[in-house]
Amino acid sequence: MVIDDTKEAIIEAENYHQMFGVLVGPCSDIGGGETVGYIDDGDWMDYIINVKKSGIYTVFFRVSGGFSDKIGKIDIISNGRILSSTDLKYTGSWDTYTTVKTTVELQEGNKF
């Protein structure tokens, strides 16, 4: 996936390079496709991206969760360093999605 500052890039969650502990299933959200789920503490997904230009990028996540009383977190990590950490509130249903937004500073080059 090529990332640059002139256009929007969409990375589908199920298109990871490597993962540990997650399962893939059908998605009922806008656009269909697949969803990743059953994510527990310590589970992860790696993606290969090619950043064309260093800069601060806005990232949007489509998320859902079946437990309204729990809070989760998404970390964007490169080479063992946390670049961004975003808290999530679950939506109360696996079929109710919300968009979560954060920013991340990315350096030019290939990233996992």
PDB file of C-alpha atoms in Angstrom:
ATOM      1  CA  MET A   1       0.000   0.000   0.000  1.00  0.00           C
ATOM      2  CA  VAL A   2       1.420   3.367  -1.049  1.00  0.00           C
ATOM      3  CA  ILE A   3       0.723   6.283   1.295  1.00  0.00           C
ATOM      4  CA  ASP A   4       1.235   9.870   0.140  1.00  0.00           C
ATOM      5  CA  ASP A   5      -0.187  13.255   1.056  1.00  0.00           C
ATOM      6  CA  THR A   6      -2.031  13.858  -2.219  1.00  0.00           C
ATOM      7  CA  LYS A   7      -4.747  11.215  -2.061  1.00  0.00           C
ATOM      8  CA  GLU A   8      -6.743   9.030   0.280  1.00  0.00           C
ATOM      9  CA  ALA A   9      -5.477   5.499   0.866  1.00  0.00           C
ATOM     10  CA  ILE A  10      -7.734   2.747   2.178  1.00  0.00           C
ATOM     11  CA  ILE A  11      -6.205  -0.169   4.032  1.00  0.00           C
ATOM     12  CA  GLU A  12      -8.732  -2.943   4.605  1.00  0.00           C
ATOM     13  CA  ALA A  13      -8.257  -4.491   8.054  1.00  0.00           C
ATOM     14  CA  GLU A  14      -8.352  -8.028   6.670  1.00  0.00           C
ATOM     15  CA  ASN A  15      -5.471  -7.296   4.256  1.00  0.00           C
ATOM     16  CA  TYR A  16      -2.774  -7.628   6.897  1.00  0.00           C
ATOM     17  CA  HIS A  17       0.715  -8.951   6.121  1.00  0.00           C
ATOM     18  CA  GLN A  18       0.937 -10.947   9.356  1.00  0.00           C
ATOM     19  CA  MET A  19      -1.259 -11.307  12.422  1.00  0.00           C
ATOM     20  CA  PHE A  20      -1.580 -13.022  15.756  1.00  0.00           C
ATOM     21  CA  GLY A  21      -4.839 -14.013  17.426  1.00  0.00           C
ATOM     22  CA  VAL A  22      -7.499 -12.353  15.241  1.00  0.00           C
ATOM     23  CA  LEU A  23     -10.230 -13.988  13.163  1.00  0.00           C
ATOM     24  CA  VAL A  24     -11.685 -12.795   9.850  1.00  0.00           C
ATOM     25  CA  GLY A  25     -15.411 -12.919   9.044  1.00  0.00           C
ATOM     26  CA  PRO A  26     -18.089 -11.252   6.919  1.00  0.00           C
ATOM     27  CA  CYS A  27     -18.703  -7.532   7.505  1.00  0.00           C
ATOM     28  CA  SER A  28     -22.122  -5.833   7.679  1.00  0.00           C
ATOM     29  CA  ASP A  29     -20.673  -2.306   7.530  1.00  0.00           C
ATOM     30  CA  ILE A  30     -20.821   0.104   4.606  1.00  0.00           C
ATOM     31  CA  GLY A  31     -18.983  -1.434   1.654  1.00  0.00           C
ATOM     32  CA  GLY A  32     -19.206  -4.975   2.991  1.00  0.00           C
ATOM     33  CA  GLY A  33     -16.026  -6.981   2.712  1.00  0.00           C
ATOM     34  CA  GLU A  34     -14.619  -8.683   5.759  1.00  0.00           C
ATOM     35  CA  THR A  35     -14.026  -7.730   9.362  1.00  0.00           C
ATOM     36  CA  VAL A  36     -11.350  -8.714  11.852  1.00  0.00           C
ATOM     37  CA  GLY A  37     -12.540  -9.668  15.291  1.00  0.00           C
ATOM     38  CA  TYR A  38     -12.068 -11.623  18.484  1.00  0.00           C
ATOM     39  CA  ILE A  39      -9.171  -9.279  19.251  1.00  0.00           C
ATOM     40  CA  ASP A  40      -7.761  -9.706  22.753  1.00  0.00           C
ATOM     41  CA  ASP A  41      -4.901  -8.073  24.649  1.00  0.00           C
ATOM     42  CA  GLY A  42      -1.665  -9.031  22.907  1.00  0.00           C
ATOM     43  CA  ASP A  43      -3.276  -9.724  19.507  1.00  0.00           C
ATOM     44  CA  TRP A  44      -1.921  -7.758  16.560  1.00  0.00           C
ATOM     45  CA  MET A  45      -1.924  -7.209  12.795  1.00  0.00           C
ATOM     46  CA  ASP A  46       0.998  -5.990  10.643  1.00  0.00           C
ATOM     47  CA  TYR A  47       0.591  -4.052   7.402  1.00  0.00           C
ATOM     48  CA  ILE A  48       3.212  -3.152   4.802  1.00  0.00           C
ATOM     49  CA  ILE A  49       2.949   0.462   3.678  1.00  0.00           C
ATOM     50  CA  ASN A  50       5.208   2.632   1.545  1.00  0.00           C
ATOM     51  CA  VAL A  51       5.198   6.245   2.763  1.00  0.00           C
ATOM     52  CA  LYS A  52       6.105   8.491  -0.181  1.00  0.00           C
ATOM     53  CA  LYS A  53       6.520  11.679   1.870  1.00  0.00           C
ATOM     54  CA  SER A  54       7.190  12.190   5.575  1.00  0.00           C
ATOM     55  CA  GLY A  55       4.420  14.030   7.370  1.00  0.00           C
ATOM     56  CA  ILE A  56       1.469  13.944   9.730  1.00  0.00           C
ATOM     57  CA  TYR A  57      -1.367  11.826   8.388  1.00  0.00           C
ATOM     58  CA  THR A  58      -4.973  11.495   9.536  1.00  0.00           C
ATOM     59  CA  VAL A  59      -6.137   7.927  10.095  1.00  0.00           C
ATOM     60  CA  PHE A  60      -9.758   6.801  10.350  1.00  0.00           C
ATOM     61  CA  PHE A  61     -10.784   3.415  11.779  1.00  0.00           C
ATOM     62  CA  ARG A  62     -14.222   1.800  11.369  1.00  0.00           C
ATOM     63  CA  VAL A  63     -14.825  -0.115  14.596  1.00  0.00           C
ATOM     64  CA  SER A  64     -17.568  -2.003  16.389  1.00  0.00           C
ATOM     65  CA  GLY A  65     -17.804  -3.918  19.609  1.00  0.00           C
ATOM     66  CA  GLY A  66     -20.432  -6.014  21.342  1.00  0.00           C
ATOM     67  CA  PHE A  67     -19.837  -4.854  24.899  1.00  0.00           C
ATOM     68  CA  SER A  68     -20.970  -1.334  25.779  1.00  0.00           C
ATOM     69  CA  ASP A  69     -19.215  -1.339  29.155  1.00  0.00           C
ATOM     70  CA  LYS A  70     -15.669  -1.983  27.922  1.00  0.00           C
ATOM     71  CA  ILE A  71     -12.984   0.236  26.418  1.00  0.00           C
ATOM     72  CA  GLY A  72     -10.382  -0.880  23.885  1.00  0.00           C
ATOM     73  CA  LYS A  73      -7.346   0.673  22.253  1.00  0.00           C
ATOM     74  CA  ILE A  74      -5.649   0.767  18.845  1.00  0.00           C
ATOM     75  CA  ASP A  75      -1.893   1.363  18.773  1.00  0.00           C
ATOM     76  CA  ILE A  76      -0.025   2.234  15.593  1.00  0.00           C
ATOM     77  CA  ILE A  77       3.475   0.824  16.101  1.00  0.00           C
ATOM     78  CA  SER A  78       6.555   0.946  13.877  1.00  0.00           C
ATOM     79  CA  ASN A  79       9.796  -0.833  14.805  1.00  0.00           C
ATOM     80  CA  GLY A  80       8.557  -1.358  18.364  1.00  0.00           C
ATOM     81  CA  ARG A  81       7.754   2.333  18.897  1.00  0.00           C
ATOM     82  CA  ILE A  82       4.172   3.499  19.512  1.00  0.00           C
ATOM     83  CA  LEU A  83       3.442   6.269  16.997  1.00  0.00           C
ATOM     84  CA  SER A  84      -0.196   6.756  17.978  1.00  0.00           C
ATOM     85  CA  SER A  85      -2.567   5.302  20.553  1.00  0.00           C
ATOM     86  CA  THR A  86      -6.330   5.693  20.245  1.00  0.00           C
ATOM     87  CA  ASP A  87      -8.902   4.747  22.893  1.00  0.00           C
ATOM     88  CA  LEU A  88     -12.107   3.073  21.730  1.00  0.00           C
ATOM     89  CA  LYS A  89     -15.539   2.862  23.286  1.00  0.00           C
ATOM     90  CA  TYR A  90     -17.406  -0.206  22.179  1.00  0.00           C
ATOM     91  CA  THR A  91     -20.595   0.396  20.242  1.00  0.00           C
ATOM     92  CA  GLY A  92     -22.842  -2.120  22.005  1.00  0.00           C
ATOM     93  CA  SER A  93     -23.262  -4.358  18.942  1.00  0.00           C
ATOM     94  CA  TRP A  94     -20.955  -6.154  16.554  1.00  0.00           C
ATOM     95  CA  ASP A  95     -23.089  -4.736  13.707  1.00  0.00           C
ATOM     96  CA  THR A  96     -23.030  -1.103  14.899  1.00  0.00           C
ATOM     97  CA  TYR A  97     -19.963   0.682  13.547  1.00  0.00           C
ATOM     98  CA  THR A  98     -18.472   4.060  14.342  1.00  0.00           C
ATOM     99  CA  THR A  99     -15.545   5.992  12.907  1.00  0.00           C
ATOM    100  CA  VAL A 100     -12.594   6.820  15.149  1.00  0.00           C
ATOM    101  CA  LYS A 101     -10.024   9.404  14.039  1.00  0.00           C
ATOM    102  CA  THR A 102      -6.400   9.980  15.032  1.00  0.00           C
ATOM    103  CA  THR A 103      -3.219  11.422  13.563  1.00  0.00           C
ATOM    104  CA  VAL A 104       0.162   9.785  13.145  1.00  0.00           C
ATOM    105  CA  GLU A 105       3.533  11.100  12.040  1.00  0.00           C
ATOM    106  CA  LEU A 106       5.023   8.827   9.384  1.00  0.00           C
ATOM    107  CA  GLN A 107       8.520   8.947   7.954  1.00  0.00           C
ATOM    108  CA  GLU A 108       9.262   8.295   4.285  1.00  0.00           C
ATOM    109  CA  GLY A 109       9.960   4.680   3.349  1.00  0.00           C
ATOM    110  CA  ASN A 110       8.575   1.182   3.851  1.00  0.00           C
ATOM    111  CA  LYS A 111       6.901   0.423   7.176  1.00  0.00           C
ATOM    112  CA  PHE A 112       5.366  -2.589   8.883  1.00  0.00           C
TER     113      PHE A 112
END
